[in-house]
mmCIF file of C-alpha atoms in Angstrom:
data_model
loop_
_atom_site.group_PDB
_atom_site.id
_atom_site.type_symbol
_atom_site.label_atom_id
_atom_site.label_comp_id
_atom_site.label_asym_id
_atom_site.label_seq_id
_atom_site.Cartn_x
_atom_site.Cartn_y
_atom_site.Cartn_z
ATOM 1 C CA ILE A 1 -18.977 57.463 25.745
ATOM 2 C CA ILE A 2 -17.935 56.164 22.304
ATOM 3 C CA THR A 3 -20.320 53.216 22.568
ATOM 4 C CA SER A 4 -23.192 55.530 23.571
ATOM 5 C CA LEU A 5 -22.513 57.911 20.706
ATOM 6 C CA VAL A 6 -22.389 55.090 18.132
ATOM 7 C CA PHE A 7 -25.589 53.585 19.556
ATOM 8 C CA LEU A 8 -27.297 57.013 19.340
ATOM 9 C CA LEU A 9 -26.130 57.434 15.750
ATOM 10 C CA MET A 10 -27.526 54.033 14.859
ATOM 11 C CA VAL A 11 -30.916 54.957 16.394
ATOM 12 C CA VAL A 12 -31.025 58.255 14.521
ATOM 13 C CA THR A 13 -30.246 56.623 11.157
ATOM 14 C CA PHE A 14 -32.610 53.697 11.706
ATOM 15 C CA PRO A 15 -33.939 51.824 9.692
ATOM 16 C CA ILE A 16 -31.035 52.325 7.244
ATOM 17 C CA SER A 17 -28.494 51.351 9.892
ATOM 18 C CA GLY A 18 -30.493 48.207 10.645
ATOM 19 C CA TRP A 19 -29.337 46.629 7.398
ATOM 20 C CA PHE A 20 -25.762 46.803 8.675
ATOM 21 C CA ALA A 21 -26.218 46.424 12.428
ATOM 22 C CA LEU A 22 -28.507 43.387 12.618
ATOM 23 C CA LYS A 23 -27.047 39.958 11.809
ATOM 24 C CA ILE A 24 -28.793 36.577 11.902
ATOM 25 C CA VAL A 25 -26.738 33.746 13.393
ATOM 26 C CA PRO A 26 -27.922 30.157 12.672
ATOM 27 C CA THR A 27 -28.139 27.508 15.369
ATOM 28 C CA TYR A 28 -24.897 25.790 14.377
ATOM 29 C CA GLU A 29 -22.810 28.984 14.580
ATOM 30 C CA ARG A 30 -21.676 31.467 17.191
ATOM 31 C CA MET A 31 -20.528 35.013 16.605
ATOM 32 C CA ILE A 32 -17.444 36.316 18.376
ATOM 33 C CA ILE A 33 -17.505 40.131 18.676
ATOM 34 C CA PHE A 34 -14.564 42.410 19.447
ATOM 35 C CA ARG A 35 -15.841 45.789 20.666
ATOM 36 C CA LEU A 36 -13.084 48.381 20.738
ATOM 37 C CA GLY A 37 -10.565 45.541 20.767
ATOM 38 C CA ARG A 38 -12.096 43.623 23.687
ATOM 39 C CA ILE A 39 -13.758 40.274 23.208
ATOM 40 C CA ARG A 40 -17.351 39.749 24.308
ATOM 41 C CA ALA A 41 -19.248 36.592 25.163
ATOM 42 C CA PRO A 42 -20.291 34.476 22.143
ATOM 43 C CA GLN A 43 -23.472 35.773 20.534
ATOM 44 C CA GLY A 44 -26.218 33.678 18.929
ATOM 45 C CA PRO A 45 -28.104 31.873 17.713
ATOM 46 C CA GLY A 46 -30.714 34.342 16.515
ATOM 47 C CA VAL A 47 -30.536 38.093 15.821
ATOM 48 C CA VAL A 48 -27.330 39.835 16.960
ATOM 49 C CA LEU A 49 -26.882 43.602 17.192
ATOM 50 C CA LEU A 50 -23.567 45.010 15.950
ATOM 51 C CA LEU A 51 -22.497 48.602 16.500
ATOM 52 C CA PRO A 52 -21.033 50.165 13.352
ATOM 53 C CA PHE A 53 -17.390 51.293 13.299
ATOM 54 C CA ILE A 54 -16.463 49.860 16.720
ATOM 55 C CA ASP A 55 -17.506 46.188 16.429
ATOM 56 C CA HIS A 56 -15.472 43.572 14.574
ATOM 57 C CA TRP A 57 -16.920 40.089 14.401
ATOM 58 C CA GLN A 58 -16.086 36.539 13.362
ATOM 59 C CA ARG A 59 -18.325 33.526 12.850
ATOM 60 C CA VAL A 60 -17.357 30.145 14.357
ATOM 61 C CA ASP A 61 -18.905 26.942 12.990
ATOM 62 C CA LEU A 62 -19.709 24.390 15.727
ATOM 63 C CA ARG A 63 -20.452 21.508 13.343
ATOM 64 C CA THR A 64 -18.117 18.557 12.892
ATOM 65 C CA ARG A 65 -15.636 19.220 10.123
ATOM 66 C CA ALA A 66 -12.881 17.180 8.511
ATOM 67 C CA PHE A 67 -9.547 17.620 6.810
ATOM 68 C CA ASN A 68 -6.832 15.299 5.593
ATOM 69 C CA VAL A 69 -3.178 15.015 6.492
ATOM 70 C CA PRO A 70 -1.367 14.745 3.122
ATOM 71 C CA PRO A 71 0.635 11.528 2.606
ATOM 72 C CA CYS A 72 4.195 11.762 3.869
ATOM 73 C CA LYS A 73 7.123 9.362 3.525
ATOM 74 C CA LEU A 74 7.982 7.485 6.738
ATOM 75 C CA THR A 75 10.491 4.798 7.698
ATOM 76 C CA SER A 76 9.106 2.182 10.071
ATOM 77 C CA LYS A 77 11.011 0.374 12.802
ATOM 78 C CA ASP A 78 11.832 -2.576 10.500
ATOM 79 C CA GLY A 79 13.184 -0.360 7.703
ATOM 80 C CA ALA A 80 10.109 -0.257 5.466
ATOM 81 C CA VAL A 81 9.469 3.030 3.651
ATOM 82 C CA ILE A 82 5.761 3.837 3.445
ATOM 83 C CA SER A 83 3.593 6.714 2.295
ATOM 84 C CA MET A 84 1.049 7.357 5.050
ATOM 85 C CA GLY A 85 -1.711 9.938 5.423
ATOM 86 C CA ALA A 86 -4.731 10.397 7.688
ATOM 87 C CA ASP A 87 -8.276 11.752 7.761
ATOM 88 C CA ILE A 88 -9.178 13.879 10.792
ATOM 89 C CA GLN A 89 -12.656 14.808 12.053
ATOM 90 C CA PHE A 90 -12.979 17.577 14.656
ATOM 91 C CA ARG A 91 -15.396 20.090 16.149
ATOM 92 C CA VAL A 92 -15.105 23.340 18.124
ATOM 93 C CA TRP A 93 -16.439 23.167 21.677
ATOM 94 C CA ASP A 94 -15.253 26.615 22.847
ATOM 95 C CA PRO A 95 -15.605 29.306 20.148
ATOM 96 C CA VAL A 96 -13.767 31.938 22.226
ATOM 97 C CA LEU A 97 -10.628 29.801 22.634
ATOM 98 C CA SER A 98 -10.693 28.761 18.971
ATOM 99 C CA VAL A 99 -10.475 32.430 17.973
ATOM 100 C CA MET A 100 -8.115 33.648 20.709
ATOM 101 C CA MET A 101 -5.520 30.844 20.882
ATOM 102 C CA VAL A 102 -4.715 30.046 17.244
ATOM 103 C CA LYS A 103 -4.923 31.998 13.999
ATOM 104 C CA ASP A 104 -5.450 29.194 11.461
ATOM 105 C CA LEU A 105 -7.235 26.386 13.273
ATOM 106 C CA ILE A 106 -7.128 23.739 10.526
ATOM 107 C CA ALA A 107 -3.490 24.373 9.552
ATOM 108 C CA ALA A 108 -2.328 24.202 13.178
ATOM 109 C CA THR A 109 -4.294 21.003 13.837
ATOM 110 C CA ARG A 110 -3.027 19.408 10.616
ATOM 111 C CA MET A 111 0.588 20.106 11.581
ATOM 112 C CA THR A 112 0.011 18.753 15.080
ATOM 113 C CA ALA A 113 -1.601 15.583 13.721
ATOM 114 C CA GLN A 114 1.201 15.045 11.204
ATOM 115 C CA ASN A 115 3.909 15.366 13.854
ATOM 116 C CA ALA A 116 2.089 12.998 16.222
ATOM 117 C CA MET A 117 1.555 10.464 13.419
ATOM 118 C CA THR A 118 5.219 10.560 12.423
ATOM 119 C CA LYS A 119 6.514 10.100 15.975
ATOM 120 C CA THR A 120 4.160 7.162 16.579
ATOM 121 C CA LEU A 121 4.633 5.247 13.315
ATOM 122 C CA VAL A 122 8.450 5.337 13.260
ATOM 123 C CA LYS A 123 8.375 3.258 16.459
ATOM 124 C CA LYS A 124 6.294 0.469 14.881
ATOM 125 C CA SER A 125 6.969 -2.150 12.232
ATOM 126 C CA LEU A 126 5.095 -2.377 8.942
ATOM 127 C CA ARG A 127 3.203 -5.443 10.159
ATOM 128 C CA GLU A 128 2.054 -3.626 13.313
ATOM 129 C CA ILE A 129 0.913 -0.622 11.287
ATOM 130 C CA GLN A 130 -1.146 -2.783 8.945
ATOM 131 C CA VAL A 131 -2.734 -4.960 11.645
ATOM 132 C CA GLU A 132 -3.216 -2.376 14.409
ATOM 133 C CA LYS A 133 -4.313 0.582 12.284
ATOM 134 C CA LEU A 134 -7.486 1.194 14.330
ATOM 135 C CA ARG A 135 -5.693 1.000 17.677
ATOM 136 C CA ILE A 136 -2.971 3.363 16.449
ATOM 137 C CA GLY A 137 -5.687 5.770 15.305
ATOM 138 C CA GLU A 138 -7.232 5.729 18.792
ATOM 139 C CA GLN A 139 -3.832 6.379 20.349
ATOM 140 C CA LEU A 140 -3.253 9.321 18.004
ATOM 141 C CA LEU A 141 -6.725 10.631 18.884
ATOM 142 C CA LEU A 142 -5.767 10.922 22.558
ATOM 143 C CA GLU A 143 -2.374 12.481 21.814
ATOM 144 C CA ILE A 144 -3.803 15.099 19.448
ATOM 145 C CA ASN A 145 -6.600 15.998 21.878
ATOM 146 C CA ASP A 146 -4.070 16.562 24.643
ATOM 147 C CA MET A 147 -2.347 19.190 22.484
ATOM 148 C CA THR A 148 -5.459 20.857 21.002
ATOM 149 C CA LYS A 149 -7.791 21.021 24.001
ATOM 150 C CA SER A 150 -6.366 24.442 24.939
ATOM 151 C CA TRP A 151 -7.522 25.685 21.526
ATOM 152 C CA GLY A 152 -11.188 24.915 22.232
ATOM 153 C CA LEU A 153 -11.080 22.069 19.711
ATOM 154 C CA GLU A 154 -11.869 18.362 20.097
ATOM 155 C CA VAL A 155 -10.815 15.676 17.606
ATOM 156 C CA ASP A 156 -13.533 13.044 17.184
ATOM 157 C CA ARG A 157 -11.848 10.586 14.820
ATOM 158 C CA VAL A 158 -8.449 9.767 13.311
ATOM 159 C CA GLU A 159 -8.360 7.310 10.411
ATOM 160 C CA LEU A 160 -4.975 6.323 8.986
ATOM 161 C CA SER A 161 -4.663 5.683 5.252
ATOM 162 C CA MET A 162 -1.628 3.941 3.754
ATOM 163 C CA GLU A 163 -1.040 5.181 0.215
ATOM 164 C CA ALA A 164 1.787 2.823 -0.754
ATOM 165 C CA VAL A 165 4.681 0.719 0.528
ATOM 166 C CA LEU A 166 7.655 2.314 -1.244
ATOM 167 C CA GLN A 167 10.189 -0.167 0.124
ATOM 168 C CA PRO A 168 9.546 -3.495 1.865
ATOM 169 C CA PRO A 169 11.003 -4.119 5.327
ATOM 170 C CA ARG A 170 14.508 -5.444 5.720
ATOM 171 C CA GLU A 171 14.369 -9.143 6.552
ATOM 172 C CA LYS A 172 16.845 -10.292 9.201
ATOM 173 C CA LEU A 173 18.031 -13.812 8.429
ATOM 174 C CA VAL A 174 18.732 -16.103 11.348
ATOM 175 C CA GLY A 175 21.254 -18.940 11.388
ATOM 176 C CA PRO A 176 24.821 -19.635 10.297
ATOM 177 C CA LEU A 177 24.052 -18.968 6.629
ATOM 178 C CA ALA A 178 22.891 -15.403 7.252
ATOM 179 C CA THR A 179 26.445 -14.056 7.519
ATOM 180 C CA VAL A 180 27.739 -15.740 4.340
ATOM 181 C CA PRO A 181 28.470 -13.103 1.641
ATOM 182 C CA PRO A 182 26.996 -13.649 -1.843
ATOM 183 C CA VAL A 183 29.120 -15.658 -4.258
ATOM 184 C CA PRO A 184 29.995 -13.990 -7.590
ATOM 185 C CA GLY A 185 28.073 -15.668 -10.402
ATOM 186 C CA LEU A 186 25.122 -16.700 -8.207
ATOM 187 C CA GLU A 187 23.477 -13.274 -7.927
ATOM 188 C CA GLY A 188 20.541 -14.297 -10.135
ATOM 189 C CA LEU A 189 19.503 -17.219 -7.910
ATOM 190 C CA ASP A 190 16.958 -17.134 -5.120
ATOM 191 C CA GLY A 191 18.340 -15.794 -1.828
ATOM 192 C CA THR A 192 18.024 -19.074 0.104
ATOM 193 C CA ILE A 193 19.546 -21.159 -2.731
ATOM 194 C CA GLN A 194 22.369 -18.663 -3.054
ATOM 195 C CA GLN A 195 23.162 -18.932 0.658
ATOM 196 C CA LEU A 196 23.133 -22.751 0.534
ATOM 197 C CA ALA A 197 25.435 -22.686 -2.475
ATOM 198 C CA ALA A 198 27.752 -20.244 -0.714
ATOM 199 C CA HIS A 199 27.789 -22.424 2.396
ATOM 200 C CA PHE A 200 28.602 -25.513 0.311
ATOM 201 C CA PHE A 201 31.265 -23.561 -1.579
ATOM 202 C CA ASN A 202 32.982 -22.457 1.641
ATOM 203 C CA ASN A 203 32.983 -26.022 3.024
ATOM 204 C CA THR A 204 34.596 -27.243 -0.193
ATOM 205 C CA LEU A 205 37.340 -24.634 0.044
ATOM 206 C CA ALA A 206 37.995 -25.646 3.655
ATOM 207 C CA LEU A 207 38.472 -29.295 2.619
ATOM 208 C CA ALA A 208 40.808 -28.277 -0.191
ATOM 209 C CA GLY A 209 42.868 -26.128 2.173
ATOM 210 C CA SER A 210 43.340 -29.010 4.608
ATOM 211 C CA GLY A 211 44.830 -31.211 1.869
ATOM 212 C CA THR A 212 42.094 -33.879 1.941
ATOM 213 C CA GLY A 213 39.375 -34.604 -0.548
ATOM 214 C CA ALA A 214 41.075 -32.817 -3.462
ATOM 215 C CA PRO A 215 39.128 -34.742 -6.141
ATOM 216 C CA GLU A 216 35.862 -33.879 -4.415
ATOM 217 C CA ALA A 217 36.910 -30.217 -4.343
ATOM 218 C CA ALA A 218 37.494 -30.255 -8.089
ATOM 219 C CA ASP A 219 34.080 -31.872 -8.661
ATOM 220 C CA SER A 220 32.464 -29.287 -6.409
ATOM 221 C CA MET A 221 34.027 -26.411 -8.305
ATOM 222 C CA GLU A 222 32.751 -27.891 -11.583
ATOM 223 C CA THR A 223 29.236 -28.188 -10.115
ATOM 224 C CA VAL A 224 29.238 -24.509 -9.113
ATOM 225 C CA ASN A 225 30.235 -23.545 -12.636
ATOM 226 C CA GLU A 226 27.316 -25.568 -14.026
ATOM 227 C CA VAL A 227 24.745 -23.490 -12.150
ATOM 228 C CA GLU A 228 26.285 -20.176 -13.216
ATOM 229 C CA PRO A 229 24.066 -18.361 -15.713
ATOM 230 C CA PRO A 230 25.482 -18.095 -19.226
ATOM 231 C CA THR A 231 27.562 -15.027 -19.776
ATOM 232 C CA ALA A 232 25.440 -12.212 -21.169
ATOM 233 C CA PRO A 233 26.770 -9.751 -23.744
ATOM 234 C CA LEU A 234 26.659 -7.025 -21.102
ATOM 235 C CA LEU A 235 28.639 -8.959 -18.501
ATOM 236 C CA THR A 236 32.163 -9.821 -19.579
ATOM 237 C CA THR A 237 33.642 -11.815 -16.700
ATOM 238 C CA THR A 238 37.369 -12.211 -16.300
ATOM 239 C CA GLY A 239 38.046 -13.768 -12.945
ATOM 240 C CA SER A 240 35.981 -11.656 -10.559
ATOM 241 C CA THR A 241 36.097 -8.501 -12.717
ATOM 242 C CA ARG A 242 32.858 -7.415 -14.395
ATOM 243 C CA ARG A 243 32.916 -4.863 -17.201
ATOM 244 C CA LYS A 244 30.106 -2.361 -16.929
ATOM 245 C CA PRO A 245 28.369 -1.525 -20.202
ATOM 246 C CA SER A 246 28.172 1.941 -21.685
ATOM 247 C CA ALA A 247 24.934 3.876 -21.981
ATOM 248 C CA ASP A 248 24.492 2.791 -25.617
ATOM 249 C CA GLU A 249 24.983 -0.864 -24.674
ATOM 250 C CA LEU A 250 22.424 -0.495 -21.893
ATOM 251 C CA LEU A 251 19.950 0.917 -24.399
ATOM 252 C CA SER A 252 20.502 -2.011 -26.759
ATOM 253 C CA ALA A 253 19.883 -4.374 -23.813
ATOM 254 C CA VAL A 254 16.642 -2.603 -22.889
ATOM 255 C CA GLU A 255 14.968 -2.997 -26.294
ATOM 256 C CA PRO A 256 14.728 -6.857 -26.295
ATOM 257 C CA VAL A 257 12.955 -6.968 -22.896
ATOM 258 C CA LEU A 258 10.205 -4.513 -23.860
ATOM 259 C CA SER A 259 6.801 -6.178 -24.050
ATOM 260 C CA GLU A 260 3.102 -5.481 -23.662
ATOM 261 C CA ALA A 261 3.178 -7.134 -20.223
ATOM 262 C CA LEU A 262 5.907 -4.730 -19.076
ATOM 263 C CA VAL A 263 3.952 -1.785 -20.488
ATOM 264 C CA SER A 264 0.852 -2.851 -18.540
ATOM 265 C CA GLN A 265 2.913 -3.006 -15.328
ATOM 266 C CA VAL A 266 4.646 0.366 -15.750
ATOM 267 C CA GLY A 267 2.473 2.525 -17.999
ATOM 268 C CA ALA A 268 4.744 5.585 -18.143
ATOM 269 C CA SER A 269 7.166 7.405 -20.426
ATOM 270 C CA TYR A 270 10.674 8.296 -19.213
ATOM 271 C CA GLN A 271 13.325 10.737 -20.372
ATOM 272 C CA VAL A 272 16.784 9.869 -19.037
ATOM 273 C CA ASN A 273 19.423 12.612 -18.981
ATOM 274 C CA ILE A 274 22.821 10.981 -18.425
ATOM 275 C CA ALA A 275 25.921 12.845 -17.222
ATOM 276 C CA LEU A 276 28.973 11.214 -18.848
ATOM 277 C CA PRO A 277 32.414 11.093 -17.163
ATOM 278 C CA SER A 278 33.758 13.496 -19.810
ATOM 279 C CA GLY A 279 31.324 16.154 -18.633
ATOM 280 C CA ALA A 280 29.038 15.842 -21.651
ATOM 281 C CA ARG A 281 25.377 14.896 -21.392
ATOM 282 C CA SER A 282 23.286 12.501 -23.453
ATOM 283 C CA THR A 283 19.541 11.995 -23.524
ATOM 284 C CA TYR A 284 17.606 8.759 -24.003
ATOM 285 C CA PHE A 285 13.965 7.798 -23.709
ATOM 286 C CA ILE A 286 12.137 4.686 -22.559
ATOM 287 C CA ASP A 287 8.461 4.752 -23.547
ATOM 288 C CA LEU A 288 6.441 2.161 -21.606
ATOM 289 C CA SER A 289 3.081 3.867 -21.999
ATOM 290 C CA SER A 290 1.595 2.106 -25.043
ATOM 291 C CA GLY A 291 1.998 -0.869 -27.362
ATOM 292 C CA SER A 292 5.047 -3.002 -26.698
ATOM 293 C CA GLY A 293 7.164 -0.043 -25.590
ATOM 294 C CA ARG A 294 10.018 1.770 -27.307
ATOM 295 C CA ALA A 295 13.500 2.948 -26.377
ATOM 296 C CA GLY A 296 15.990 5.137 -28.196
ATOM 297 C CA CYS A 297 18.178 8.227 -28.232
ATOM 298 C CA GLY A 298 16.751 11.722 -27.789
ATOM 299 C CA VAL A 299 13.525 12.828 -26.169
ATOM 300 C CA PRO A 300 10.239 10.875 -26.326
ATOM 301 C CA GLU A 301 7.285 11.932 -28.428
ATOM 302 C CA GLY A 302 5.104 14.221 -26.362
ATOM 303 C CA SER A 303 5.821 15.172 -22.784
ATOM 304 C CA PRO A 304 7.459 12.446 -20.653
ATOM 305 C CA ASP A 305 5.770 11.411 -17.421
ATOM 306 C CA VAL A 306 9.086 11.381 -15.549
ATOM 307 C CA ILE A 307 12.470 13.019 -16.248
ATOM 308 C CA LEU A 308 15.462 11.295 -14.638
ATOM 309 C CA GLU A 309 18.865 12.901 -14.039
ATOM 310 C CA VAL A 310 21.618 10.353 -13.346
ATOM 311 C CA ALA A 311 25.342 9.827 -13.832
ATOM 312 C CA GLU A 312 26.450 7.073 -16.220
ATOM 313 C CA LYS A 313 28.035 5.035 -13.417
ATOM 314 C CA ASP A 314 24.858 5.130 -11.338
ATOM 315 C CA LEU A 315 22.767 4.222 -14.400
ATOM 316 C CA GLN A 316 24.974 1.179 -14.908
ATOM 317 C CA ASP A 317 24.462 0.124 -11.300
ATOM 318 C CA LEU A 318 20.688 0.630 -11.661
ATOM 319 C CA PHE A 319 20.277 -1.549 -14.746
ATOM 320 C CA LEU A 320 22.700 -4.208 -13.509
ATOM 321 C CA GLY A 321 20.709 -4.561 -10.280
ATOM 322 C CA ASP A 322 23.495 -3.279 -8.013
ATOM 323 C CA LEU A 323 21.465 -0.206 -7.032
ATOM 324 C CA ARG A 324 17.743 0.011 -6.398
ATOM 325 C CA PRO A 325 15.827 3.052 -7.752
ATOM 326 C CA LEU A 326 14.519 3.984 -4.302
ATOM 327 C CA SER A 327 17.986 3.824 -2.727
ATOM 328 C CA ALA A 328 19.391 5.921 -5.574
ATOM 329 C CA TYR A 329 16.653 8.532 -5.105
ATOM 330 C CA MET A 330 17.024 8.752 -1.328
ATOM 331 C CA SER A 331 20.824 9.047 -1.583
ATOM 332 C CA GLY A 332 20.585 11.828 -4.181
ATOM 333 C CA ARG A 333 22.224 9.815 -6.974
ATOM 334 C CA LEU A 334 18.964 9.811 -8.951
ATOM 335 C CA GLN A 335 17.137 13.112 -9.510
ATOM 336 C CA VAL A 336 13.438 12.765 -10.338
ATOM 337 C CA LYS A 337 11.228 15.387 -11.976
ATOM 338 C CA GLY A 338 7.652 14.150 -11.996
ATOM 339 C CA ASP A 339 5.744 11.397 -10.225
ATOM 340 C CA LEU A 340 8.055 9.532 -7.817
ATOM 341 C CA HIS A 341 5.750 6.504 -7.785
ATOM 342 C CA LEU A 342 6.084 6.157 -11.569
ATOM 343 C CA ALA A 343 9.856 6.625 -11.337
ATOM 344 C CA LEU A 344 10.148 3.728 -8.889
ATOM 345 C CA LYS A 345 8.314 1.468 -11.361
ATOM 346 C CA LEU A 346 11.564 1.319 -13.340
ATOM 347 C CA GLU A 347 12.433 -1.562 -11.028
ATOM 348 C CA GLU A 348 10.073 -3.717 -13.131
ATOM 349 C CA LEU A 349 12.310 -3.043 -16.158
ATOM 350 C CA VAL A 350 15.410 -3.941 -14.130
ATOM 351 C CA LYS A 351 13.796 -7.230 -13.050
ATOM 352 C CA ALA A 352 12.955 -8.068 -16.669
ATOM 353 C CA MET A 353 16.559 -7.429 -17.726
ATOM 354 C CA LYS A 354 17.883 -9.646 -14.917
ATOM 355 C CA GLN A 355 15.520 -12.446 -15.895
ATOM 356 C CA ARG A 356 16.684 -12.217 -19.503
ATOM 357 C CA ARG A 357 20.324 -12.443 -18.416
#
């Protein structure tokens, strides 16, 4: 009765009602109409008649569309930390299901694709992800389609995009030297040379303990001392004890390593807010955005690219190479306000300081 009355009213007020009741649907769209709350068969293409007051409608685009999965931080099977995103292409094959089953089609599909990508990539190593990117994309295509087919949606393509490798994979050394701990004083040497030196050092101690070859042991100890790097002003060594420098001493050690080459590698300005053991706070800046770079007390000129919040002890470990910036960030010891990628470039400054020592 209601439908008949509305139709009669539309006829009586025609042609004025025609401006509101007649809709043109293009070939690539379908119109889903709810009449008094009940869904009707998809309408279109062409001219579609809508009854005023009782019809509610929604257009559904049948063309192939695309969206991107924003980069997210993942840890691969071999311990590498990567930033990985994806580009998704999809199309609607059943307009009724796409309207009835899910409210926000793109948001739901993006979340589904992100979860599937995360579950798949954490089971693979960095090498597998780089080499088998196309095959992994095809596997994700099948998994996503299995979950979205009930929504009237079909994913046509999944293309993975690796934004950055935030942390390289952990290398597992094989052989008797892999379990030898690092020897104090040899931290600046290459990993393999350090292990060989440690292995030779342990053999020498074993000979000395057995009471044979004492002169050779003394010569060996003198040889190890010859390859030790000269003591830097920041590292006062007494036995195996190393004095950690204060924040002011760290700043004075930063200034000599600043160079145009370091600025070209980093290209950012940092403000470092340090929490001292006494409870006070001090602020320093490291400007590696222009020229040969500058460092000093206070805030930098202009707005810094990154603001770092760190305790003095953790800052000492960072600049002495005992703590990597990424590990400090992930453990919560380093708070970053700004671009994380720029914050992690501080490792270039740490490397330059180690080379100078």
